[in-house]
Structure formats: structure tokens, C-alpha cells
Short mmCIF file of C-alpha atoms in Angstrom, two decimals:
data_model
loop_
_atom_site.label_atom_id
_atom_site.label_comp_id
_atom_site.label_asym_id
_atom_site.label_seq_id
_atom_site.Cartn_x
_atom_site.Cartn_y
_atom_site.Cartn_z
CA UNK A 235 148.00 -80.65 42.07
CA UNK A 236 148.43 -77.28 40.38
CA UNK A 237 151.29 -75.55 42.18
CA UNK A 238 152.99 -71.56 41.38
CA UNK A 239 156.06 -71.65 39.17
CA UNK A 240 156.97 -68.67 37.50
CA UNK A 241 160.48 -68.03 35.96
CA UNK A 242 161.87 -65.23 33.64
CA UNK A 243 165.35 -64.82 32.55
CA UNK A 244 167.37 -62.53 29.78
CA UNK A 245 167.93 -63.68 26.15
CA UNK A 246 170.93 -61.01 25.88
CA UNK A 247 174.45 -60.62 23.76
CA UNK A 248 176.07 -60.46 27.47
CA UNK A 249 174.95 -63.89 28.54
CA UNK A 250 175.20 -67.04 28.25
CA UNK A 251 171.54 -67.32 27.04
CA UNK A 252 172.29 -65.41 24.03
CA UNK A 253 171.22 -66.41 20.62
CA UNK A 254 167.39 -65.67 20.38
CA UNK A 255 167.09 -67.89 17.11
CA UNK A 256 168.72 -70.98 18.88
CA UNK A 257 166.35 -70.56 22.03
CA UNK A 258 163.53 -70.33 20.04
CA UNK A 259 164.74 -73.56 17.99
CA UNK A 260 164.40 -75.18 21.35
CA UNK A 261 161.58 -74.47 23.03
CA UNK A 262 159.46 -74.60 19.61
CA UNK A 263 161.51 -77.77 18.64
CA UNK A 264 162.02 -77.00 15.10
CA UNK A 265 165.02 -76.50 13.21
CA UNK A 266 165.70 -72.90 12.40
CA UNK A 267 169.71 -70.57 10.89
CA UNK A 268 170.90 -67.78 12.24
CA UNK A 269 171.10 -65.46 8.89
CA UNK A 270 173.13 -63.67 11.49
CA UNK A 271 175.99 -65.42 12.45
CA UNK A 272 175.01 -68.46 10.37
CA UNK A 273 174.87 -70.78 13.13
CA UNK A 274 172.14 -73.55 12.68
CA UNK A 275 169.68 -75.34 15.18
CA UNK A 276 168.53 -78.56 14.83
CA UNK A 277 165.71 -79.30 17.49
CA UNK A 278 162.86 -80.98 14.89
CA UNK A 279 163.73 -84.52 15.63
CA UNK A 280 162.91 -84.35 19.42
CA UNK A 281 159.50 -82.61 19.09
CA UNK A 282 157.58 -85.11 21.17
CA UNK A 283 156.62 -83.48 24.17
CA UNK A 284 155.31 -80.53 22.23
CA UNK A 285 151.70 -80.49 22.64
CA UNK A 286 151.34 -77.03 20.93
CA UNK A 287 153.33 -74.07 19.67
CA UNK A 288 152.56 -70.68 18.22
CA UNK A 289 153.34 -66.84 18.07
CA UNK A 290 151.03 -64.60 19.31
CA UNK A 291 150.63 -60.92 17.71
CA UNK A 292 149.59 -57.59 18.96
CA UNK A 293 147.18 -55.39 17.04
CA UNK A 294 147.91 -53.92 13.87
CA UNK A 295 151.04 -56.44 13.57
CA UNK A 296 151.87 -57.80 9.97
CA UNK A 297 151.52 -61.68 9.90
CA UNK A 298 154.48 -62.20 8.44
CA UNK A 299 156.09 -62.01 12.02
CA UNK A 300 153.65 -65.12 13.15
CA UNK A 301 156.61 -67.19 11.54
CA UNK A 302 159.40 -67.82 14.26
CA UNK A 303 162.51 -68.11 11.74
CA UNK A 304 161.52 -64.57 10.28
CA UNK A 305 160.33 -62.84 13.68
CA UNK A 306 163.58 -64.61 16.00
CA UNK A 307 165.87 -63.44 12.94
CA UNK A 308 164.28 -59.92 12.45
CA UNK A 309 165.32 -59.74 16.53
CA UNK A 310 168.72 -60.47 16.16
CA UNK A 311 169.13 -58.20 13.35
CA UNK A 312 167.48 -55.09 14.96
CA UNK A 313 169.36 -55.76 17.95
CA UNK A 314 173.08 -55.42 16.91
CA UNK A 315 174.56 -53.62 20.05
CA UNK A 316 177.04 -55.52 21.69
CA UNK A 317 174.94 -55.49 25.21
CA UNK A 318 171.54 -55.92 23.27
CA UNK A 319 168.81 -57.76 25.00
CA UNK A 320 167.13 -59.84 22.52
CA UNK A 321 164.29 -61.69 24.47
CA UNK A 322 162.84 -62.18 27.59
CA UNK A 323 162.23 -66.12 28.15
CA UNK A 324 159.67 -66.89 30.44
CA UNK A 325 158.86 -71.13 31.81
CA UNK A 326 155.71 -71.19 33.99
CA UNK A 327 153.83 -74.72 35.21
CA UNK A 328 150.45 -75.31 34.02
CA UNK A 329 147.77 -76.96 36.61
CA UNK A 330 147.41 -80.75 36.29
CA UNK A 331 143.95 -80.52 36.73
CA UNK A 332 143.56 -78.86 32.99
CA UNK A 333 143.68 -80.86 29.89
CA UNK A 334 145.75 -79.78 27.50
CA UNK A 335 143.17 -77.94 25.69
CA UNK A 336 142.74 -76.22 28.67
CA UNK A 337 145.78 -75.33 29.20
CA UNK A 338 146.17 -74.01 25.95
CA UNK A 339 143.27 -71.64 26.06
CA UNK A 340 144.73 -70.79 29.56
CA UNK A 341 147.85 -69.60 28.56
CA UNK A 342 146.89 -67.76 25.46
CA UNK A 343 144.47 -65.61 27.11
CA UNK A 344 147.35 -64.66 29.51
CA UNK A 345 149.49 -63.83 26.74
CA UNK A 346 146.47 -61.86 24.84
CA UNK A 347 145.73 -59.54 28.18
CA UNK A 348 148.84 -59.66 29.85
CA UNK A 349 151.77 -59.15 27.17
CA UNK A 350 151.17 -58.68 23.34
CA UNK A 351 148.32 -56.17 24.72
CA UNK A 352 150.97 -54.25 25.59
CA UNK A 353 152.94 -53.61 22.17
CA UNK A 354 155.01 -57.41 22.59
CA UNK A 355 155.13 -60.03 20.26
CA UNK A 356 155.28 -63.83 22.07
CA UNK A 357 155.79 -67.38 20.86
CA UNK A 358 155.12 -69.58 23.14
CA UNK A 359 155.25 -73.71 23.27
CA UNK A 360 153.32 -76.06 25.74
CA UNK A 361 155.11 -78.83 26.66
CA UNK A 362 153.78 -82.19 28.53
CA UNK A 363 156.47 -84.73 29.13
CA UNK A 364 156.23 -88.29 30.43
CA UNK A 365 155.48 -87.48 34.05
CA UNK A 366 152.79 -85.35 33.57
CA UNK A 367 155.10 -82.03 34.20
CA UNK A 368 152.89 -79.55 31.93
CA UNK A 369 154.76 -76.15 31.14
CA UNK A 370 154.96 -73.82 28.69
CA UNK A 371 157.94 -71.66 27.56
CA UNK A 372 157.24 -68.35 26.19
CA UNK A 373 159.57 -65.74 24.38
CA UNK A 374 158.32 -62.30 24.12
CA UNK A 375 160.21 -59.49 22.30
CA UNK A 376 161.98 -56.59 23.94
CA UNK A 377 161.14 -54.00 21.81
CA UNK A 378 157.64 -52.56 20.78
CA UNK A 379 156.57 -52.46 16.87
CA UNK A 380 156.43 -49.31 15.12
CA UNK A 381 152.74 -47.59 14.31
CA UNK A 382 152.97 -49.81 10.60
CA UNK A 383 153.17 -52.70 12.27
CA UNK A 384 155.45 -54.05 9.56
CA UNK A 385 158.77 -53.08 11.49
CA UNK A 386 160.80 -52.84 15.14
CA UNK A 387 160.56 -49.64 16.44
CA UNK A 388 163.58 -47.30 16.14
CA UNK A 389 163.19 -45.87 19.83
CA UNK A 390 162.57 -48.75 22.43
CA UNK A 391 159.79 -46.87 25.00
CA UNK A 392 157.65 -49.70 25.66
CA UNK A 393 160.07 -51.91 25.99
CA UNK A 394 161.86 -50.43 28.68
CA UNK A 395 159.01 -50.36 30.93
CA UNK A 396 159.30 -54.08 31.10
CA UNK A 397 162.08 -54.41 32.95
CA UNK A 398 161.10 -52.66 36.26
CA UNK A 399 160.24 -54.94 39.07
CA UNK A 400 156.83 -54.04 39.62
CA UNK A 401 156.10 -54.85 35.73
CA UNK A 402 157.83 -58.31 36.79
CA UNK A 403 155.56 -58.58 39.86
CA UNK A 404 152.32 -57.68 38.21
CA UNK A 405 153.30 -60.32 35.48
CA UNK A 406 153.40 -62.80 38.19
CA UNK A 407 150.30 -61.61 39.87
CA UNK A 408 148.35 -61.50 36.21
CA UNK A 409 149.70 -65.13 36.10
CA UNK A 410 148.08 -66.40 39.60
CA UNK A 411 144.42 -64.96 38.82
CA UNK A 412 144.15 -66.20 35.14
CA UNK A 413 144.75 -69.44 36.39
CA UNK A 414 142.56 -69.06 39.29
CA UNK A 415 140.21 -67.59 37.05
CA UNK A 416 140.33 -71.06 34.29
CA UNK A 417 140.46 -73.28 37.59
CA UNK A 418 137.09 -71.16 38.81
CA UNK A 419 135.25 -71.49 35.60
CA UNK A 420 135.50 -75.59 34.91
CA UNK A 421 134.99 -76.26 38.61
CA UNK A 422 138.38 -76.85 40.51
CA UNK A 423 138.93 -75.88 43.76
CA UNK A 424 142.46 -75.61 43.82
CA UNK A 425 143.93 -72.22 43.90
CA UNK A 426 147.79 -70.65 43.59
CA UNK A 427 149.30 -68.01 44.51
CA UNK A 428 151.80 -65.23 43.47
CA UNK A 429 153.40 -64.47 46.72
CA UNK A 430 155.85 -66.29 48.87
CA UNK A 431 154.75 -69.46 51.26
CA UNK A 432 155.77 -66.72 54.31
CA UNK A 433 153.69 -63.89 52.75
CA UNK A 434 150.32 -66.37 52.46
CA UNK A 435 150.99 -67.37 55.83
CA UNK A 436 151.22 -64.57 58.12
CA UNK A 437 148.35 -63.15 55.86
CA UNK A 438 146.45 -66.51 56.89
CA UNK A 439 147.24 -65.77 60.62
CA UNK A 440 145.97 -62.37 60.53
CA UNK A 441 142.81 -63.54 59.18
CA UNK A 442 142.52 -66.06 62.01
CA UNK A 443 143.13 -62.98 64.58
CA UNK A 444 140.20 -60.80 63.00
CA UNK A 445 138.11 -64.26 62.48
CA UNK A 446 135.14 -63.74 64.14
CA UNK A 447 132.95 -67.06 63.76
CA UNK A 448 134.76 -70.43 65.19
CA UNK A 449 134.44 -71.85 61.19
CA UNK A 450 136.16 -68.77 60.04
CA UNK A 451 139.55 -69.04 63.06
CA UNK A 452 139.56 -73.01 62.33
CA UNK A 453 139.81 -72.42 57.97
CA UNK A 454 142.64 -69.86 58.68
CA UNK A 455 144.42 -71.69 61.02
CA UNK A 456 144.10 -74.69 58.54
CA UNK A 457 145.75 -72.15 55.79
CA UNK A 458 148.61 -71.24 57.77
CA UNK A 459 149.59 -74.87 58.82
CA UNK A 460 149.48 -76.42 55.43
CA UNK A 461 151.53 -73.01 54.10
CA UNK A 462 154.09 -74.00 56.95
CA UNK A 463 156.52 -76.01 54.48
CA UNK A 464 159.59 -75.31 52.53
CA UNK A 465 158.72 -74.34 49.06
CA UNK A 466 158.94 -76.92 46.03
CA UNK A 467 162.47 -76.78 44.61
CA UNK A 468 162.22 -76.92 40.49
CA UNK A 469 164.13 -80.33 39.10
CA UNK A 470 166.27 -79.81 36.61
CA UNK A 471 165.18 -82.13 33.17
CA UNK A 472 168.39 -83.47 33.31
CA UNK A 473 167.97 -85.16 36.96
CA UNK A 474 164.17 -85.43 36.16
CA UNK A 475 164.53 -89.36 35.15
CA UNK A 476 167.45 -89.94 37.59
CA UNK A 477 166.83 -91.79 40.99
CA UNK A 478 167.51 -88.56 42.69
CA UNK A 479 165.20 -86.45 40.47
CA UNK A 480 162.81 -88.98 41.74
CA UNK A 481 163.51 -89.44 45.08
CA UNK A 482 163.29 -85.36 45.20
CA UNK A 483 160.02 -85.13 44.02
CA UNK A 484 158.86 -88.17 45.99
CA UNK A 485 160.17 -86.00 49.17
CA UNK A 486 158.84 -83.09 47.93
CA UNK A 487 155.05 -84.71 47.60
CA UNK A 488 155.41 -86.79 50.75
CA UNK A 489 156.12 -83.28 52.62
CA UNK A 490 153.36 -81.33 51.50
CA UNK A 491 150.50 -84.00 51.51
CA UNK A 492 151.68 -84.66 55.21
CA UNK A 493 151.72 -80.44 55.81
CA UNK A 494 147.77 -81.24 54.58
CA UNK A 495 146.78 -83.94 56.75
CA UNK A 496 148.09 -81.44 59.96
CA UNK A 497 146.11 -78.84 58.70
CA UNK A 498 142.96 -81.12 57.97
CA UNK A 499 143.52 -82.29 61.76
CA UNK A 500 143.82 -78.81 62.79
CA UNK A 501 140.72 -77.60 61.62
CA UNK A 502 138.80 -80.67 62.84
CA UNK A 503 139.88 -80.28 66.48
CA UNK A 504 139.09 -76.67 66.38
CA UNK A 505 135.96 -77.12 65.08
CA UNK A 506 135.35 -79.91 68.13
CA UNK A 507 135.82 -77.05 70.95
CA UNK A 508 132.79 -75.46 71.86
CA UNK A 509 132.27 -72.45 70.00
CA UNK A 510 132.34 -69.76 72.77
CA UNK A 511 135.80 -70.89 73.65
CA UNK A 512 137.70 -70.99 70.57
CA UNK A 513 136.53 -67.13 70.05
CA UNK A 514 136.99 -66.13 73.63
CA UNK A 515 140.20 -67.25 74.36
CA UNK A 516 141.74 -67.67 71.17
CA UNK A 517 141.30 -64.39 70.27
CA UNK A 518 140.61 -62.71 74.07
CA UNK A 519 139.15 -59.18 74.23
CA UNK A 520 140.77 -56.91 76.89
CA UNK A 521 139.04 -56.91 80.18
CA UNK A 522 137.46 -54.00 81.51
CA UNK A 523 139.63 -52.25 83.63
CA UNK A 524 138.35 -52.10 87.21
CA UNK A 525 140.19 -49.12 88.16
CA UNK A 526 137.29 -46.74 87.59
CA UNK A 527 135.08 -48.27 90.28
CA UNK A 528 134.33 -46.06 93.13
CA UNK A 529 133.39 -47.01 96.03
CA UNK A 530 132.83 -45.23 99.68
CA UNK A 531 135.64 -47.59 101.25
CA UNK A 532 138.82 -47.84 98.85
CA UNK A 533 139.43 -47.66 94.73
CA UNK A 534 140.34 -50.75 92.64
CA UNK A 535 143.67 -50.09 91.72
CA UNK A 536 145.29 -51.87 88.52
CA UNK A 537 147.88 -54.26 89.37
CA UNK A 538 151.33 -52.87 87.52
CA UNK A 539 153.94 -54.98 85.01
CA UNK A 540 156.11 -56.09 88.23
CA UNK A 541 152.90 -57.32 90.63
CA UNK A 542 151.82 -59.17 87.37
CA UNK A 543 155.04 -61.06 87.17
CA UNK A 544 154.93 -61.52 90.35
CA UNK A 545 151.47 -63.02 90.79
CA UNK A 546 152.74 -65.50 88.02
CA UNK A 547 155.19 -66.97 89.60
CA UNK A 548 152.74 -67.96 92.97
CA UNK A 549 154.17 -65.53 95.44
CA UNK A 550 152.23 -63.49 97.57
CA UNK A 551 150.73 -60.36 96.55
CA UNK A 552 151.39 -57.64 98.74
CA UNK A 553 151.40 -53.91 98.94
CA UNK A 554 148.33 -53.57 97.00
CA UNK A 555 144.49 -52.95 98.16
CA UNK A 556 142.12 -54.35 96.06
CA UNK A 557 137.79 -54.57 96.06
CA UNK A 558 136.79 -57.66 97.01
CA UNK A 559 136.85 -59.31 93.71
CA UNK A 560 139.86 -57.65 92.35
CA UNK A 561 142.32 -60.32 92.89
CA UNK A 562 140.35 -62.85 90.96
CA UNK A 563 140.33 -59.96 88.42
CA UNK A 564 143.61 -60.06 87.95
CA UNK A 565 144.10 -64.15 88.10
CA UNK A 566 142.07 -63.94 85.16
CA UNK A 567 144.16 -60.77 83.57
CA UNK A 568 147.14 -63.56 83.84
CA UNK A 569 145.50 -66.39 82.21
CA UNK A 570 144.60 -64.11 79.53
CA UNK A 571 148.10 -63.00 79.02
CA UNK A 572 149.80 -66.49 79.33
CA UNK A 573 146.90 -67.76 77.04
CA UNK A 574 147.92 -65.40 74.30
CA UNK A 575 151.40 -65.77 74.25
CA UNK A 576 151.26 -69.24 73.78
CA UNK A 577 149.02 -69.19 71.05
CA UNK A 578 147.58 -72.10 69.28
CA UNK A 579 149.54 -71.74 65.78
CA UNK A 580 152.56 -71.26 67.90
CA UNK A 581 151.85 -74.40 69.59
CA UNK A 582 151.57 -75.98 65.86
CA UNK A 583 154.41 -74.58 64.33
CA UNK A 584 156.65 -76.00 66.97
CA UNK A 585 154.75 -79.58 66.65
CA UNK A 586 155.80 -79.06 63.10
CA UNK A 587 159.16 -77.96 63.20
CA UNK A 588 159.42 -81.28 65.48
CA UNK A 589 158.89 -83.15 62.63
CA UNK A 590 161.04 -81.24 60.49
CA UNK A 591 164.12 -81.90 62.92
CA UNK A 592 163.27 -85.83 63.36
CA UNK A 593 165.89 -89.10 61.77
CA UNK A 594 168.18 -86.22 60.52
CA UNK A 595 170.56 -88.28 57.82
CA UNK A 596 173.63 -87.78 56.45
CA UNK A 597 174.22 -84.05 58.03
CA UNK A 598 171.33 -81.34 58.50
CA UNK A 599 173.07 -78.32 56.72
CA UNK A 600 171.13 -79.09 52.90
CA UNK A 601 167.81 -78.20 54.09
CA UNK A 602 164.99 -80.81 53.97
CA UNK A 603 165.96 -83.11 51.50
CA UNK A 604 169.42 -83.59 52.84
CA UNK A 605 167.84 -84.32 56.31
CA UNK A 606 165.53 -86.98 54.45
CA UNK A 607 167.68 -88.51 51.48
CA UNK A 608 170.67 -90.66 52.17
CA UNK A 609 173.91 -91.23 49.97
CA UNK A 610 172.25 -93.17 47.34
CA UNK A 611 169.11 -90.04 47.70
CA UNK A 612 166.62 -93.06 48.43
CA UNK A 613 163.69 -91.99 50.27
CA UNK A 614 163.53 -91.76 53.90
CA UNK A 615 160.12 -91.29 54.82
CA UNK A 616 158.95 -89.94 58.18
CA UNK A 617 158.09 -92.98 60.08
CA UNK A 618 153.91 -93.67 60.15
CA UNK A 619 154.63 -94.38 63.85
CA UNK A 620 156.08 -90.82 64.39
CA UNK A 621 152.96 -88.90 62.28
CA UNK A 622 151.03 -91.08 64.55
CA UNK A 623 152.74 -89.79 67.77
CA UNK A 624 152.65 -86.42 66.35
CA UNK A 625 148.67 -86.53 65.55
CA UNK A 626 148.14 -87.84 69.54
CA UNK A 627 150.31 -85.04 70.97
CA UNK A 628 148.12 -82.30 68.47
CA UNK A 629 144.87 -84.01 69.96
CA UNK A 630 146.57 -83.92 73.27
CA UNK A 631 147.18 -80.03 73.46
CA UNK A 632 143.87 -79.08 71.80
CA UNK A 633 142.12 -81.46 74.61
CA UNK A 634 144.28 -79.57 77.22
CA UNK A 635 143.13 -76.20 75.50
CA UNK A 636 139.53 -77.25 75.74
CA UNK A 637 139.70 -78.11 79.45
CA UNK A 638 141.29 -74.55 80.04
CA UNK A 639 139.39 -72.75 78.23
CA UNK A 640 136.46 -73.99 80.66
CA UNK A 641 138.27 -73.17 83.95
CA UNK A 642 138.39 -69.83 82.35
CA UNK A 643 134.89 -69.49 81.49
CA UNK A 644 133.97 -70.46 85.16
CA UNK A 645 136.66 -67.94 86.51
CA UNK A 646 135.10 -65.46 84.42
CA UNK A 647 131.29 -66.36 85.52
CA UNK A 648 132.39 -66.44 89.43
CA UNK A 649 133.77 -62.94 88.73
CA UNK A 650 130.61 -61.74 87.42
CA UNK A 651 128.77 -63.28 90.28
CA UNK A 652 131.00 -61.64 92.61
CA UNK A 653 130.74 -58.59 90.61
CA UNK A 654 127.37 -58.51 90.53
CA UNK A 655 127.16 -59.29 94.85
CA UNK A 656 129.38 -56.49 95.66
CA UNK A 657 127.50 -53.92 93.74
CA UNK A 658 124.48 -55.47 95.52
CA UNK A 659 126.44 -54.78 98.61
CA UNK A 660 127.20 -50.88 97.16
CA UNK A 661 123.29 -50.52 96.61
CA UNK A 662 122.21 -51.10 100.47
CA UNK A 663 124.99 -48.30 101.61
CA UNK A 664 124.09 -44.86 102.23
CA UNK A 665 125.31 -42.93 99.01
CA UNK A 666 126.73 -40.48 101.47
CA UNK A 667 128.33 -40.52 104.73
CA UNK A 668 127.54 -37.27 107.04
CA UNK A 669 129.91 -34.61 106.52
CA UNK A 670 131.44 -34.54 109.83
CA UNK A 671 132.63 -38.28 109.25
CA UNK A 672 133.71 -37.44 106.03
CA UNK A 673 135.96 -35.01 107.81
CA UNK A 674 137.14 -37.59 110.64
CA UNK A 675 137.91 -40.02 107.91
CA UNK A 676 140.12 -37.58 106.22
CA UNK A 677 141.59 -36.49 109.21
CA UNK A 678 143.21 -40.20 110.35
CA UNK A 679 144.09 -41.01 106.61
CA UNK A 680 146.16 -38.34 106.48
CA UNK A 681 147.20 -36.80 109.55
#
């Protein structure tokens, strides 16, 4: 499954990544010197998981910089500061669902419109090793070429521009939709994404609030339950083909497939509630206030914060005159309220979260794997007898939802009805009393 992995660090005289002509040995897998220093790099005899390598050139560049020994060693000899930076090294996944080919056509038209189209020069290397973990490394210059395209450029202007953060950011973004782009083209339905698991979530759950078709609040309250996960931690190669490189992965997997299946089930039992009820009371408009209705006897009057609280606790309401239909007015005011504060995708998270905290093992302070992985990091899966208990309790609340949701809808029908009775009522009354009763009336109210 193709997930978002985007990494960029340095190459730089200052750190410990700092030999551009070594790091390109290595990603390329070739053996290259360093006419610099005269350090050599042998990398050619472990070039197996190299499905493809290559340098990349902007317009009007000479080809002789296509070779890496001459373009990494070019770099290093422009670059003679003592705090020069002399690369930018960049590692992003490729999508599993691609073949290499694919890929390859992928990540070279993000390189074309995304980097040497603005002044760079990148080499880049796809690698695929044994457990299908396609990447590619890339290693684009710092500095722009001058206008003859046969040399660095004396005064680094592009360049510089590359290391704000929102360059970063819209490298990342440009990242997210040429994938989606490739994925969208040969028919895959996966997507990623740029932005952090949080971001895509409460973006999900603000979709679900605007929603205003039952299909459209159940697909984005799928999203934000299968985005409420911890994000996939990057193995280091070294611990890739250790038993706790595999027993982190296997975690990893096992976490967000099961994250899937509760947002599957999620959108399922949504979409079993009648459709008036998932709109109407999981996203409840505000009721008409009643205060404006005149009548010859008394006015409605709205019931304040303190009667409210009151009312919710099942104490008597007192001190307050009300038309005959305003009390079940404001029963219904209440459910509303209580209804929205505990709101379904509350509800979930905490179901999830439930399973998060469950057979904690060996201390709870590493985050999810520690909770999950023992001494010996062998898989501890969650039980199939606790998902099951989990999935009964989820069908459980969204069968108790369903059964409130339709004493609501008869509270709010009887309140129409008696709505509807007491205007009847209104209607039979004389619109106006005589004056002289008028007066009388006024005279005892407030004499």
C-alpha cells in the first residue's frame, strides 16, 4: 500500500553528511575519487538493489555534467568554504502499486517539473530491495548554473531560495499530487498525502460537519477513523532484516489494517440509520427560538444557561412561565445539546484509544510498539476476541444512537402537533380584548 515518506537532509562541510562525491558513490552504487581530498568510494560491488540511476539536467545545461564523478567533483570544487553546503539529499517511498517502470517515469517527471525546472541539477537512483521497500534517493545541487550552462554560477540566487520552509513544503506537496496524479492515470485508488495524520483528520471531521447527504457524513467519518493512528515510523536498513525490524513493521501493518476495518464498520453502520436521522441529529440545526411568539396571555420566554443545567439534572423547573408547549421545547433544546457534545467520532475515538491502551507489555512510556512488543520485540497482536468485543460495543452505541435519534424525531413531531394546536387555539381568540380590560389587566399586573 503506497504510504507518504518524504525526507531531506544537508550534504554540508559542517556535518557529518559531508562528502558529496562519497554520497553520491552510495546511493548510485558505483565507485567514484574525490580529486578533492583524494578519498575513494567503492560502492560498485553491492549494486543489486539498483533498479535505475541517472542525472537529470536543466535547460541549456552542458552534458558533460550528466556524468556523476565529473558533476559530484565539479560540486566539491566550487564549494570550498569551510561551511559550504554541497547537496541537498532527498529519500522518498515509491507506491507498491507501480512497477518499476512506473515508478521510474513517476519520479522523473517530479524531478523535470519540480526541481531541475528550477535552475538544479539532480541524480537520482531507484532502489527496490528484497521486501519490496521501493525508494529512490535523489541529490540535487545547491547552486544554480550560470547563463552558459557549462559552469556553477559565481553568485548563488537560486539556490538560496531553496532553503526556506515553504520551498520545503511545496516540495512535499509537488511530491503528494504527482503521485496521486501517476496513481489516477493507471487506475489505483489509493491516494497520499503531504500533511500530517492530525491535519487530514480534523480536515476529515470538518467535512463530516458541513456533509450534507447521509453517504457524504458516513465517507468522512470513515476518513477520520482510519487517519486515527500513530504514523508509520521509517526502519532503519540496518534493523530492516532483524527480528525487530520485522516485528516493527508487522506491528506497524497489523495497526493500520485494523484502523481500516473500524472505519469500514463505521461507515456501514452509518449508512444502516435511516437517513433523516444521521443528518438531523448528527449534525442538528438550531431550533427556532420561541421567544418571539406573542400571544394575548403571556410571552415564551427562553430558558437561560442555569435553568438548562438545571432541567438536566431532573429537578423541577421553577420560576419560569412558559406557552403551553414550551417546556417540551426546551426538553428537546437539551437533547440537542447533550446529543452534540457527545458526538459520534468522539464516541469512536475513545472506542479506539481503548484499544490502544489494552495488554500494555513491558512498560507503556515507548509509544505503540513498546505497548505491543515484548523483550525479544515478538509480536503481540491485539487479541481477535478483543477486536471482536470492540466491533459489538461500536454496533452497540450506533444501535443506541438509532433508537435515540427516533425518540427525538417523535419529540420533535409531538411539538409540532402541539405547535400547530395552540396556534389553532390563538386563531378562535378575539385579536383584541376591549380597551377597558386592557386597562384592568394592566392595572392588577402592576399595581
Amino acid at each position: 500500500m503506497a504510504i507518504y515518506s518524504f525526507q531531506c537532509k544537508v550534504v554540508a562541510r559542517t556535518k557529518r553528511l559531508n562528502n558529496a562525491v562519497a554520497h553520491a558513490a552510495y546511493i548510485n552504487r558505483i565507485d567514484l575519487d574525490n580529486s578533492r581530498d583524494g578519498s575513494k568510494w567503492r560502492y560498485g560491488h553491492s549494486n543489486e538493489d539498483v533498479y535505475k540511476s541517472g542525472v537529470i539536467l536543466p535547460d541549456k545545461a552542458d552534458e558533460k555534467f550528466s556524468d556523476p564523478s565529473y558533476l559530484w567533483n565539479e560540486v566539491e570544487k566550487k564549494e570550498n568554504r569551510s561551511n559550504s553546503r554541497l547537496a541537498r539529499s532527498f529519500i522518498i517511498a515509491l507506491p507498491n502499486e507501480l512497477t518499476p517502470e512506473q515508478n521510474k517515469n513517476l519520479i522523473e517527471d517530479y524531478i523535470k517539473n519540480h526541481m531541475t525546472s528550477k535552475g538544479m541539477i539532480v541524480n537520482y537512483a531507484i532502489h527496490i530491495d528484497d521486501t519490496n521497500n521501493f525508494h529512490a534517493h535523489l541529490m540535487s545541487t545547491t547552486r544554480e548554473l550560470d547563463k552558459s550552462g557549462l559552469e556553477f554560477a559565481k553568485k548563488n540566487v537560486i539556490g538560496r531560495t531553496w532553503n526556506d520552509d515553504d520551498f520545503l513544503e511545496g516540495l512535499r506537496k509537488g511530491w503528494a499530487d504527482t503521485a496521486n496524479t501517476h496513481l489516477a492515470k493507471l487506475d489505483h485508488q489509493v491516494r497520499i498525502d503531504h500533511r500530517t495524520l492530525s491535519a487530514q483528520r480534523d480536515e476529515a471531521l470538518e467535512q463530516f460537519e458541513i456533509a450534507t447527504t447521509a453517504e457524504a457524513k458516513a465517507e468522512a467519518l470513515s476518513r477520520a477513523v482510519s487517519l486515527d493512528r500513530p504514523a508509520i515510523q521509517r526502519i532503519w536498513r540496518s534493523k530492516l532484516d532483524t527480528e525487530e525490524g520485522k516485528a516493527l513493521r508487522e506491528a506497524q501493518q497489523d495497526r493500520r489494517d485494523l484502523q481500516l476495518i473500524i472505519a469500514e464498520e463505521t461507515k456501514r453502520s452509518v449508512l444502516s440509520l435511516p437517513q433523516e436521522i444521521v443528518l438531523n441529529n448528527f449534525t442538528p440545526k438550531k431550533i427556532k427560538s420561541k421567544s418571539k411568539t406573542k400571544t394575548t396571555i403571556e410571552k415564551t420566554r427562553p430558558a437561560p444557561e442555569a435553568v438548562l443545567k438545571t432541567a438536566d439534572k431532573g429537578e423541577e423547573i421553577i420560576d419560569l412561565k412558559y406557552s403551553p408547549f414550551g417546556k417540551l421545547i426546551l426538553n428537546i433544546q437539551i437533547m440537542y445539546n447533550e446529543h452534540k457534545k457527545k458526538s459520534i467520532g468522539k464516541k469512536l475515538n475513545k472506542r479506539i484509544r481503548k484499544i490502544e491502551k489494552a495488554d500494555k507489555i513491558g512498560g507503556g512510556k515507548g509509544g505503540y510498539f513498546a505497548r505491543h512488543l515484548d523483550n525479544d520485540y515478538s509480536v503481540q497482536p491485539i487479541p481477535e476476541e478483543r477486536k471482536e468485543d470492540e466491533y459489538t460495543k461500536l454496533q452497540k452505541f450506533f444501535d443506541d444512537v438509532n433508537k435515540r435519534g427516533i425518540e427525538l424525531n417523535n419529540k420533535k413531531e409531538m411539538m409540532l402537533k402541539a405547535e400547530q394546536e395552540h396556534k389553532k387555539m390563538l386563531s378562535q381568540q378575539p385579536k383584541h380584548k376591549p380597551k377597558e380590560d386592557d386597562q384592568n389587566d394592566r392595572h392588577i399586573k402592576y399595581k
